[in-house]
Short mmCIF file of C-alpha atoms in Angstrom, two decimals:
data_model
loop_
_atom_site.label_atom_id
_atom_site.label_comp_id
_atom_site.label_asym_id
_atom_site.label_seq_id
_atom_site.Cartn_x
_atom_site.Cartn_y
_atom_site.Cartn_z
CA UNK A 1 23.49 65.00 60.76
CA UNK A 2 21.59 67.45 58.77
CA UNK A 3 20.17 68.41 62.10
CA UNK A 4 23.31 70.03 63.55
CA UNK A 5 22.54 73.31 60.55
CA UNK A 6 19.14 73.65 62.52
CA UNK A 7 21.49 73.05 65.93
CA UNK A 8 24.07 75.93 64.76
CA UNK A 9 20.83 78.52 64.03
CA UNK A 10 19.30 77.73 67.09
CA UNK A 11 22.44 78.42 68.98
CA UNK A 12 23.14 81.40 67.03
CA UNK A 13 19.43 82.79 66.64
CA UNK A 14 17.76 81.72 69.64
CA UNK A 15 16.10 84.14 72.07
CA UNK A 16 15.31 82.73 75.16
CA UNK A 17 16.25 82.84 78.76
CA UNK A 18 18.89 79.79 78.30
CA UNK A 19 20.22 81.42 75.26
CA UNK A 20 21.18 84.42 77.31
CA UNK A 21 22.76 82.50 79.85
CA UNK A 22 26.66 82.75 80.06
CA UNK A 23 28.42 79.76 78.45
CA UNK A 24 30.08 79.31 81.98
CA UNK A 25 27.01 79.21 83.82
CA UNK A 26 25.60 76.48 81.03
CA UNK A 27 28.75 74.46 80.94
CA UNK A 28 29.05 74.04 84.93
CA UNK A 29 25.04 73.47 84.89
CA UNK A 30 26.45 70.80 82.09
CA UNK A 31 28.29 69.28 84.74
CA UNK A 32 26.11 69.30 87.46
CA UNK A 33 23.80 67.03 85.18
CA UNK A 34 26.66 64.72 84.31
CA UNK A 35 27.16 64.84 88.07
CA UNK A 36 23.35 63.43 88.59
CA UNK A 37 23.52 61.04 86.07
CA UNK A 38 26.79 59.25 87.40
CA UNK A 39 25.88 59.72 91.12
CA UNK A 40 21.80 59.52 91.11
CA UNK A 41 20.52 55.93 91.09
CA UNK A 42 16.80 56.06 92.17
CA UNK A 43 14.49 56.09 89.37
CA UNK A 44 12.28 58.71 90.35
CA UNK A 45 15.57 60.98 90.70
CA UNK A 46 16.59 59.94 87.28
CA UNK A 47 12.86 60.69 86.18
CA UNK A 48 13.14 64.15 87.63
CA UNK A 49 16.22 65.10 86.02
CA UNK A 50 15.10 64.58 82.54
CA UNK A 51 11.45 66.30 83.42
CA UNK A 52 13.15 69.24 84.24
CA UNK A 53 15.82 69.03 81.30
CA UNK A 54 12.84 68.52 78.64
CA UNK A 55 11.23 71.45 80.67
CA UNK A 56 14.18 73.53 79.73
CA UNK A 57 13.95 72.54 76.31
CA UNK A 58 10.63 73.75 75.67
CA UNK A 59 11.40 77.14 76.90
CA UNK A 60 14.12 77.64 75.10
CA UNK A 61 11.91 77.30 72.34
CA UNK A 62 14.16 75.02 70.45
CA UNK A 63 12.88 73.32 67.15
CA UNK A 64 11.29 70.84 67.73
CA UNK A 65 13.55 68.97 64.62
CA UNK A 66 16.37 69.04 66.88
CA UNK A 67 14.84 66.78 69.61
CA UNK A 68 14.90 63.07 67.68
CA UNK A 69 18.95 64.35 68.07
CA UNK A 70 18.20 63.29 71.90
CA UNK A 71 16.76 59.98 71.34
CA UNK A 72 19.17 58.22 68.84
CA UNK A 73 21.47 57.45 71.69
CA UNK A 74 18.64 54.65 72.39
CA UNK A 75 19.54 52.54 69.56
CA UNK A 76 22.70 51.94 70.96
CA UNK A 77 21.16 51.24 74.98
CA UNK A 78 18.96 48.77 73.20
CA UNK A 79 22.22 46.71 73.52
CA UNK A 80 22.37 47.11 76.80
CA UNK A 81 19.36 45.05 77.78
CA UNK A 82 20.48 42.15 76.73
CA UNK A 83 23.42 42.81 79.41
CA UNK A 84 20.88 42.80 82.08
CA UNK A 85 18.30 39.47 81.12
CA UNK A 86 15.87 42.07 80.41
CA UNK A 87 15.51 43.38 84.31
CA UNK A 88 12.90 46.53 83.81
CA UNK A 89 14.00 48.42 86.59
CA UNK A 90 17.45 48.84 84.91
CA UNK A 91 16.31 48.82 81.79
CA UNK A 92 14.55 52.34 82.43
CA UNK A 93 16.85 53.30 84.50
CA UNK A 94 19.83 53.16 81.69
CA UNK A 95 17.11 54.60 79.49
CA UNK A 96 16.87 57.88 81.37
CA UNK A 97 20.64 57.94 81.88
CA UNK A 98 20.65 57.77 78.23
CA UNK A 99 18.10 60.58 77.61
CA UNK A 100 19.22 63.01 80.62
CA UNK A 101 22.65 62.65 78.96
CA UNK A 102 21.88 63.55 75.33
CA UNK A 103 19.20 66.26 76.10
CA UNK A 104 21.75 68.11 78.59
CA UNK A 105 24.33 68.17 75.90
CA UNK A 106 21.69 68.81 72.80
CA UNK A 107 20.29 71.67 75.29
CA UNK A 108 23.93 72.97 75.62
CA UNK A 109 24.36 72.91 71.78
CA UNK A 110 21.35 74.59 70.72
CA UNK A 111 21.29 77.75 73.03
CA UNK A 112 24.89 77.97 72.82
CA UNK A 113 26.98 78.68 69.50
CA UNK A 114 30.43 76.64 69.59
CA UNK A 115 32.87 79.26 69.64
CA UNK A 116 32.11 80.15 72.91
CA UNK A 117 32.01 76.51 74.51
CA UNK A 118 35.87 75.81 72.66
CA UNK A 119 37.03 79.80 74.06
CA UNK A 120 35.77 78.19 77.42
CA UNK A 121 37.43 74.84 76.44
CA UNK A 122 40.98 76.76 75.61
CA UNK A 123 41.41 77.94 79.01
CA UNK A 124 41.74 74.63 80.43
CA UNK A 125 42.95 72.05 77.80
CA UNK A 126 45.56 72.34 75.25
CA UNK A 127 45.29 74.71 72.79
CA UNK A 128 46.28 72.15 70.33
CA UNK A 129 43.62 70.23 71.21
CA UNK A 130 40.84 72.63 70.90
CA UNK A 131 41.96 74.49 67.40
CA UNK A 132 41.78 70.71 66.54
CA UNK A 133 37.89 70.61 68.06
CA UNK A 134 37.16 73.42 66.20
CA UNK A 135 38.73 72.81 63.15
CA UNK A 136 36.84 69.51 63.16
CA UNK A 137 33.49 71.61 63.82
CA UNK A 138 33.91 73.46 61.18
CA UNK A 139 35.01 70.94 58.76
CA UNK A 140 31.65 68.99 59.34
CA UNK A 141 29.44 72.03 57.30
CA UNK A 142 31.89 72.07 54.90
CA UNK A 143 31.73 68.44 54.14
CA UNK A 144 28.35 68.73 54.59
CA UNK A 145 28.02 70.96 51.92
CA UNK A 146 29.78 68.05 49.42
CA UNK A 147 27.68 65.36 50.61
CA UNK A 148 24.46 67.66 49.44
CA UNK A 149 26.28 68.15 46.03
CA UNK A 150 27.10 64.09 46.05
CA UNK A 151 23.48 63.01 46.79
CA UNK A 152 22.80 64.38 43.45
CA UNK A 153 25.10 62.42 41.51
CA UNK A 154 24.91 59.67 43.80
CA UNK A 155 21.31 59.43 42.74
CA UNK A 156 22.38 59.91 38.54
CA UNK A 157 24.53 56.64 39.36
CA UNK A 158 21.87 54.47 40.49
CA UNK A 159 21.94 55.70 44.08
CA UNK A 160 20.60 52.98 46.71
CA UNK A 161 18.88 49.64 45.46
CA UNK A 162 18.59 46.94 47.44
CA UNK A 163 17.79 44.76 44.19
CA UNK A 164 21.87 45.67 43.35
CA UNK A 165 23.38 45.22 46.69
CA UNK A 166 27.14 45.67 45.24
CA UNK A 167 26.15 48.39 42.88
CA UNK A 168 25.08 50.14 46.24
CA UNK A 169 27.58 49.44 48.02
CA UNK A 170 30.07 50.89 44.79
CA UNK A 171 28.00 54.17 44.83
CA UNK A 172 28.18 54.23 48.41
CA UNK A 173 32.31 53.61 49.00
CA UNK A 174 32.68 56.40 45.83
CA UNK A 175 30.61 59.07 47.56
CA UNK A 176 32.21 58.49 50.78
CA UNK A 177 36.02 59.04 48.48
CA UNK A 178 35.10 61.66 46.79
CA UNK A 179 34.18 62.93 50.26
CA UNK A 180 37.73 62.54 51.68
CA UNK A 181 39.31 63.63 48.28
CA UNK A 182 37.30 67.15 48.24
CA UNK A 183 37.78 67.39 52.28
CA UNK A 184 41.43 66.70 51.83
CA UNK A 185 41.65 69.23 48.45
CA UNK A 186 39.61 71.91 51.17
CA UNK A 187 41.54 71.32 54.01
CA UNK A 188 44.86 72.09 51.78
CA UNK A 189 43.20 75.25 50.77
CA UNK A 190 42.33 75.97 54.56
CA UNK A 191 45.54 75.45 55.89
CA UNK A 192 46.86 77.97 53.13
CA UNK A 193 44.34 80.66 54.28
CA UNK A 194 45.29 80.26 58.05
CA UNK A 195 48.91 81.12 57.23
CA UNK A 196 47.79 83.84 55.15
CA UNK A 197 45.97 85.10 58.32
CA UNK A 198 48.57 84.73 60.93
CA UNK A 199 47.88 80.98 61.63
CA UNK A 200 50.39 80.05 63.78
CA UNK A 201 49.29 77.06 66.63
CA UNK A 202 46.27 78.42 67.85
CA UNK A 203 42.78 79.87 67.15
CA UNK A 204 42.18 83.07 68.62
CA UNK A 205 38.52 84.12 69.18
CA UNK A 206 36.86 87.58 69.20
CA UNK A 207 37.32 89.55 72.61
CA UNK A 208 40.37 87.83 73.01
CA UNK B 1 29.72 48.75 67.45
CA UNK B 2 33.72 48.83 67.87
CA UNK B 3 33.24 51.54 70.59
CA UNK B 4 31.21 51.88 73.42
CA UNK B 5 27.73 53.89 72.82
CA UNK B 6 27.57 53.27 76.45
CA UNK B 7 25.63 56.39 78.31
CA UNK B 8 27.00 58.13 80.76
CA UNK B 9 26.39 56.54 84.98
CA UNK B 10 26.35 53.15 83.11
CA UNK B 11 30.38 52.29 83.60
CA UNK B 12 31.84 52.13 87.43
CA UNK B 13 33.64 55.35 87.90
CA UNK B 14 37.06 53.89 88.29
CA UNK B 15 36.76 52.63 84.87
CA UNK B 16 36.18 55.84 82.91
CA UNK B 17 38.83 57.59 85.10
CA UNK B 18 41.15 55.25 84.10
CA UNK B 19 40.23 55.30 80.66
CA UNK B 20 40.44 59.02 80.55
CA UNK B 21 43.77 58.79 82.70
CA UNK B 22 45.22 56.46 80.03
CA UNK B 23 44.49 58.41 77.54
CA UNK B 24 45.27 62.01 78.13
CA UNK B 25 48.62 60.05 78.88
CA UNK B 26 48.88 57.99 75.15
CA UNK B 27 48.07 61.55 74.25
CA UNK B 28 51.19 63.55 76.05
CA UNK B 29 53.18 60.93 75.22
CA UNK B 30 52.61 61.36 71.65
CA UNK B 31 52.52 65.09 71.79
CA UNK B 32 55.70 64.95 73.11
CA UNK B 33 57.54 62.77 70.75
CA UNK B 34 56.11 64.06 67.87
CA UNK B 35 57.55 66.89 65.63
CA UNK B 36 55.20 69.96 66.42
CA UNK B 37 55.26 71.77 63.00
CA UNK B 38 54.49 68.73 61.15
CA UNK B 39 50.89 68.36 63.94
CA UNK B 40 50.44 71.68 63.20
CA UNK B 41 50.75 71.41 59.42
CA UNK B 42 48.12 68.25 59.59
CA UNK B 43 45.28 69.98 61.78
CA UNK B 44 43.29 71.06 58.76
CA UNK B 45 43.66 67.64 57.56
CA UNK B 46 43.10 66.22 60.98
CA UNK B 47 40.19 68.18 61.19
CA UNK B 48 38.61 67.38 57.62
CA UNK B 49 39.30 63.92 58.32
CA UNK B 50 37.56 63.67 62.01
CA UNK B 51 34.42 65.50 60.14
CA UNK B 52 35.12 62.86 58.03
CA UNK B 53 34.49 60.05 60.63
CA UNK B 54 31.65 61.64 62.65
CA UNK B 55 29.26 62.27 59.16
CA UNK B 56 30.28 58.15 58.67
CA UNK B 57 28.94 57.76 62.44
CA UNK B 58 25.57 59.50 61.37
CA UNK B 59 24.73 56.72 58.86
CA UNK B 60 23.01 54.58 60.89
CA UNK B 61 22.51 50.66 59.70
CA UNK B 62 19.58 50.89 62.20
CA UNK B 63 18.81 46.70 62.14
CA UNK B 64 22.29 45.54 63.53
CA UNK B 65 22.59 48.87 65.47
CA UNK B 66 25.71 49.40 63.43
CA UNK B 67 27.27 52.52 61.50
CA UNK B 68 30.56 53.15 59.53
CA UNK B 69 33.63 54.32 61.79
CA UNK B 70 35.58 55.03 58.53
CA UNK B 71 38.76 54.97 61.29
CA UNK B 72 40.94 52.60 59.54
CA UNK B 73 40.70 54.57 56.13
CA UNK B 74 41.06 57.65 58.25
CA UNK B 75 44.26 56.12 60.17
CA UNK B 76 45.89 54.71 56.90
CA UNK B 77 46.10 58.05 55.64
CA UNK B 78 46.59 60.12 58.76
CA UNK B 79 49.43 57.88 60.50
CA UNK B 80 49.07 56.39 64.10
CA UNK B 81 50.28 59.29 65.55
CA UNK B 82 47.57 61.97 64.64
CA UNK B 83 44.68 59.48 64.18
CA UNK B 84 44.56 58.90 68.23
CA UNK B 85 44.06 62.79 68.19
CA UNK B 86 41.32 62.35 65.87
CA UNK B 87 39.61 59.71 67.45
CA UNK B 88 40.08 61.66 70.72
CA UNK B 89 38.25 65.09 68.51
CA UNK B 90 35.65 62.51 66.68
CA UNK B 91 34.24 61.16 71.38
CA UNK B 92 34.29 64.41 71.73
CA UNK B 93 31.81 66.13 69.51
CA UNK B 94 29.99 62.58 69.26
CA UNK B 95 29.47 63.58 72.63
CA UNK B 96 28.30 66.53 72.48
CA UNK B 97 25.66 65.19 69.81
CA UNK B 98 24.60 62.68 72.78
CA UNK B 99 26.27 60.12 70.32
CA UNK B 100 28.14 57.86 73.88
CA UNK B 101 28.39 59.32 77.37
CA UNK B 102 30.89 62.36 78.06
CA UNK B 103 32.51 60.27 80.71
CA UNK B 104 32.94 57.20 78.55
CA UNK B 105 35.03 59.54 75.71
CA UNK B 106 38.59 58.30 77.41
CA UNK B 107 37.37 55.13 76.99
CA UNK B 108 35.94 55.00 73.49
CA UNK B 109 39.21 57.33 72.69
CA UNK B 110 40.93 54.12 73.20
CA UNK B 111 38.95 51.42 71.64
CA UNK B 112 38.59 53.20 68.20
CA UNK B 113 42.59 54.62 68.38
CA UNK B 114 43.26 50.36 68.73
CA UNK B 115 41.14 50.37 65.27
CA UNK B 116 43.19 53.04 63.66
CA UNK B 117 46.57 52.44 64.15
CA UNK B 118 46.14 48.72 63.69
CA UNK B 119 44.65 49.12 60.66
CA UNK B 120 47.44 51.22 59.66
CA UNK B 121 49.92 48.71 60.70
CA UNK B 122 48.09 46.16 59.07
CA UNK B 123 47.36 47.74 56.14
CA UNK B 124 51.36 48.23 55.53
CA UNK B 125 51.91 44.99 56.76
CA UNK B 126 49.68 43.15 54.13
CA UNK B 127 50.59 45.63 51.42
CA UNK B 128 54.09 44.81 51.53
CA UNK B 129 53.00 41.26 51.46
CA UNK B 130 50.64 41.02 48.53
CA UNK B 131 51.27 44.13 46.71
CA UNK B 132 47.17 43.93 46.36
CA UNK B 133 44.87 47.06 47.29
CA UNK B 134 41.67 45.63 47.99
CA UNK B 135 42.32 42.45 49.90
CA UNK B 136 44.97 44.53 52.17
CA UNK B 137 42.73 46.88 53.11
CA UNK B 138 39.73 44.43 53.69
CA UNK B 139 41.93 42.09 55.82
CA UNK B 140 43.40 45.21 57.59
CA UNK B 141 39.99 46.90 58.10
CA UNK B 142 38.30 43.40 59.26
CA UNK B 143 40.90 42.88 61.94
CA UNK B 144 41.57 46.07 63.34
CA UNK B 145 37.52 45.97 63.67
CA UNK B 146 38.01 42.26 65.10
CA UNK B 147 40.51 43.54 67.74
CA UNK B 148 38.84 46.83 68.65
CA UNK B 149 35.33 44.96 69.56
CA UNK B 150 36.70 42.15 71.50
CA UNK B 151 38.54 45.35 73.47
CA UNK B 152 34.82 47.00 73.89
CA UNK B 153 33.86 43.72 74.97
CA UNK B 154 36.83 43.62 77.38
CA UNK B 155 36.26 47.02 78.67
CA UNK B 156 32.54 46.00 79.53
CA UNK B 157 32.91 42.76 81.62
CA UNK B 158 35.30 44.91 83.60
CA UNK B 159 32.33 46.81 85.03
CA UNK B 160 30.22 43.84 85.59
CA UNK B 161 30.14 43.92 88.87
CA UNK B 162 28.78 47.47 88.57
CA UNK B 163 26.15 46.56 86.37
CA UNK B 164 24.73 43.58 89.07
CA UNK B 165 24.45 47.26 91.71
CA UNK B 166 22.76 48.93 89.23
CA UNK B 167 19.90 46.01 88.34
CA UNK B 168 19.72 45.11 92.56
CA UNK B 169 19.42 48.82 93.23
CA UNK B 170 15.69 47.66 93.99
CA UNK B 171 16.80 45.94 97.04
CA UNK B 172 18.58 49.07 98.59
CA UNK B 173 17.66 52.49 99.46
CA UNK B 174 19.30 55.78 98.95
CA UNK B 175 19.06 57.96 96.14
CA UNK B 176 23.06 58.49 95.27
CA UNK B 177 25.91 56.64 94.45
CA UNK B 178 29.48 57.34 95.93
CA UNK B 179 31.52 54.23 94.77
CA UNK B 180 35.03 54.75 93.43
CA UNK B 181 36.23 51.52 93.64
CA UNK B 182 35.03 47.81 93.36
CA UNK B 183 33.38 46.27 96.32
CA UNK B 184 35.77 44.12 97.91
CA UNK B 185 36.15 40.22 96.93
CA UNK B 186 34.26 37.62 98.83
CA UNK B 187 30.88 39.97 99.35
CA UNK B 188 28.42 37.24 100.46
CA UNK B 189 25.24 38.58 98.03
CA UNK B 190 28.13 38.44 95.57
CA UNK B 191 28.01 34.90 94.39
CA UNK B 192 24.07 35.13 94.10
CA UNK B 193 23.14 38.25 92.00
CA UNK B 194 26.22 37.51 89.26
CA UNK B 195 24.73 35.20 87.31
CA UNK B 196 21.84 38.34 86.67
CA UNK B 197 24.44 39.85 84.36
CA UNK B 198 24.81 38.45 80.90
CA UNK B 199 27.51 38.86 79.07
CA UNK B 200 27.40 35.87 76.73
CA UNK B 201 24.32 37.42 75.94
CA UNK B 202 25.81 40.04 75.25
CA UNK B 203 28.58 38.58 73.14
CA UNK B 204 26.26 36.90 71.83
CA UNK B 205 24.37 39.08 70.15
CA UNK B 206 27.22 41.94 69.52
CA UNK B 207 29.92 39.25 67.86
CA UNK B 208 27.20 37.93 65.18
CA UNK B 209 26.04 41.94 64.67
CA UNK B 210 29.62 42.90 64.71
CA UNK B 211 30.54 39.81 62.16
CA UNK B 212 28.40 41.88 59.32
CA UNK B 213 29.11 45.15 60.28
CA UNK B 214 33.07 44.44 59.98
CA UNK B 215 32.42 42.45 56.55
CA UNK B 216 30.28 46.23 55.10
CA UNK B 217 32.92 48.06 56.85
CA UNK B 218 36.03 45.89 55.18
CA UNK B 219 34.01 46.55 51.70
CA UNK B 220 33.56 50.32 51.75
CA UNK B 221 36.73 51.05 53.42
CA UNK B 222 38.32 48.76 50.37
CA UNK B 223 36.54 50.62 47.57
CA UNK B 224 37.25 53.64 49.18
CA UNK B 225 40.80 52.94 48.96
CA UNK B 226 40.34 51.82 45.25
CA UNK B 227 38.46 55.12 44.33
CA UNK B 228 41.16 57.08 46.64
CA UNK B 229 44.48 55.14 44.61
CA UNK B 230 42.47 55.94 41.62
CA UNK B 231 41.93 59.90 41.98
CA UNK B 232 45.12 60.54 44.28
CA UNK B 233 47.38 57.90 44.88
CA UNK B 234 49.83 59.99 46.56
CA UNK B 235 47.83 60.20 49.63
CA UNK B 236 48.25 56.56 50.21
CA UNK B 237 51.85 56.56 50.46
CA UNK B 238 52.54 53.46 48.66
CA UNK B 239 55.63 51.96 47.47
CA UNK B 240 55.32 51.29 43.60
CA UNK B 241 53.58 47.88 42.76
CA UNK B 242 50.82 46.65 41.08
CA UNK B 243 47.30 47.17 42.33
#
């Protein structure tokens, strides 16, 4: 997770020819790639798609942190073999599903920064809906700012040992309360703000 | 585990239509019923919550492919109303992290809201009953979990058939798909290429997985009750009783 800071800079700092793209043009090029992967069945198509979608990501010069972010959907496909008694042709070809998938959407989040995907998002779902997408955005650095300040005391306590399995899993189930508790205390304090500002149903974003 | 980390072009197409179908649905339904200042009131909370839940879906148990949904914690103190809007919020941006398919996020929308408001139910159910924190919200946590997988499970033998295309594609030529709906009953190549799809296998090895991931789960999300009654009771809503 600590990978979506580097995500936000890139989106925010970038420079190249992707980052100047408008968010339109990247969201229906989003699509078109969701298109191929649900339509496109050949394995050399599949192969294609994700050659040109890792050619994208090199020049758009994104760190190159952020790119494990498009291989830990494979953990989960691993699953998925066992669906198929181990066939290799679909094997690879839910592989590069998998990877077309995640790189499209990591390449979307890294040259573009998220207010302007949820203004795109507000003019066709509810606006309900996406004040609650970005609330939840921006909640995420703000808890991850707590879980920083919990690894330290996390660590004072004893932190992980597999030697003390239920010590572990004690420190563990705290750190993850103390998360809610301070997210809950902060999101008391937010909604307070955002009444002080106007706050009424919706966010509104700048040109609007 | 409970939801489906399913990529997307995996699932038949009338499956994750209907999934989304179903759910914007649940969701207008609930939008509509529900008092709009008090939604409005909760999206902070909504939001800090569904951060909540998608930093418990980064830590990754990587040996039983398994990580902490934190929904049942997340729906006993949200209510079943706004935790199907977080779960709907948590797909979403999963999604966008290439965390499960786009066109799978109806789907998963529904498997995890099963976990939440279940384990809300059940939690007030079996706190009534025993009066006893910890083994309510282990019990509650462990079935909701219980229920929600067998649903995944459900949800992929639907698109079995889909799955026998996909491995036989081999056989056939053409680059693209165009399939809305299932092929009709009685195909003759049918019969033959089923049994290539595994889904005891599959149970198999996701039930036993599953078995130790909703034990860890039950645990944390019970101590993290215990520390949350501790530190701010009110937030649990209880009726007075012992612990």
């Amino acid at each position: 997770m600590i990978q979506l800071s580097y995500l936000d800079y890139s989106a925010v700092e970038g420079k190249s020819f992707l980052h100047g793209l408008s968010p339109k043009v990247k969201l229906v090029g989003m699509g078109l790639v969701l298109l191929a992967i649900v339509t496109v069945r050949s394995l050399p198509g599949l192969l294609l798609l994700y050659v040109i979608l890792l050619g994208l990501f090199l020049i758009s010069r994104i760190s190159g942190r952020i790119f494990p972010l498009t291989l830990y959907p494979l953990i989960f496909a691993m699953l998925f073999i066992f669906v198929s008694g181990f066939q290799i042709g679909f094997i690879l070809r839910i592989f590069l599903k998998v990877l077309c998938g995640s790189t499209g959407v990591v390449l979307l989040l890294a040259t573009t920064p998220y207010p302007s995907i949820f203004r795109i998002l507000g003019k066709v779902l509810p606006s309900f809906f996406v004040t609650a997408l970005f609330l939840t955005y921006r909640s995420v650095f703000i808890l991850l700012d707590v879980v920083e300040e919990t690894q330290h005391a996390l660590h004072l306590r004893g932190g992980l040992q597999w030697r003390h399995p239920w010590r572990s899993l004690v420190n563990i189930s705290n750190a993850f309360g103390h998360l809610i508790i301070k997210g809950i205390d902060a999101s008391e304090k937010m909604y307070e703000s955002m009444v002080l500002r106007g706050f009424k149903d919706r966010i509104h974003y700048r040109g609007e | 585990m409970s939801h489906i980390h399913f990529p997307d072009g995996v699932l038949p197409i009338w499956l994750w239509g209907s999934g989304f179908i179903v759910a914007i649905l649940v969701g207008l339904i609930l939008f509509r019923f529900a008092k709009r200042e008090e939604w409005i009131r909760h999206l902070p909370l909504l939001g800090m919550m569904s951060a909540a839940m998608i930093l418990g879906a980064s830590v990754e148990i990587v040996p039983i492919a398994y990580h902490i949904n934190l929904t049942v914690i997340s729906g006993i103190l949200l209510g079943p109303s706004l935790i199907f809007l977080a779960t709907f919020v948590v797909n979403v941006i999963l999604a966008l992290f290439g965390h499960g398919g786009i066109t799978v996020i109806g789907l998963n929308t529904l498997t995890l809201s099963i976990e939440g408001v279940l384990g809300y139910f059940l939690f007030r159910i079996l706190w009534r009953l025993t009066r006893r924190l910890m083994p309510a919200i282990f019990l509650a946590t462990f079935l909701a979990l219980l229920c929600s997988t067998l649903s995944m499970i459900g949800v992929v033998s639907l698109g079995a058939s889909h799955y026998e295309e996909l491995i036989h594609h081999e056989d056939e030529k053409g680059i693209f798909e165009f399939k809305l709906l299932k092929d009709k009953v009685g195909h003759p190549v049918e019969g033959a290429t089923r049994e290539k799809v595994n889904l005891k296998r599959f149970m198999a090895i996701v039930l036993p997985l599953g078995l130790i991931g909703w034990i860890l789960e039950g645990m944390i999300t019970s101590l993290i009750g215990r520390y949350i009654h501790r530190m701010r009771p009110d937030l649990l809503r209880l009726e007075r009783g012992t612990q």
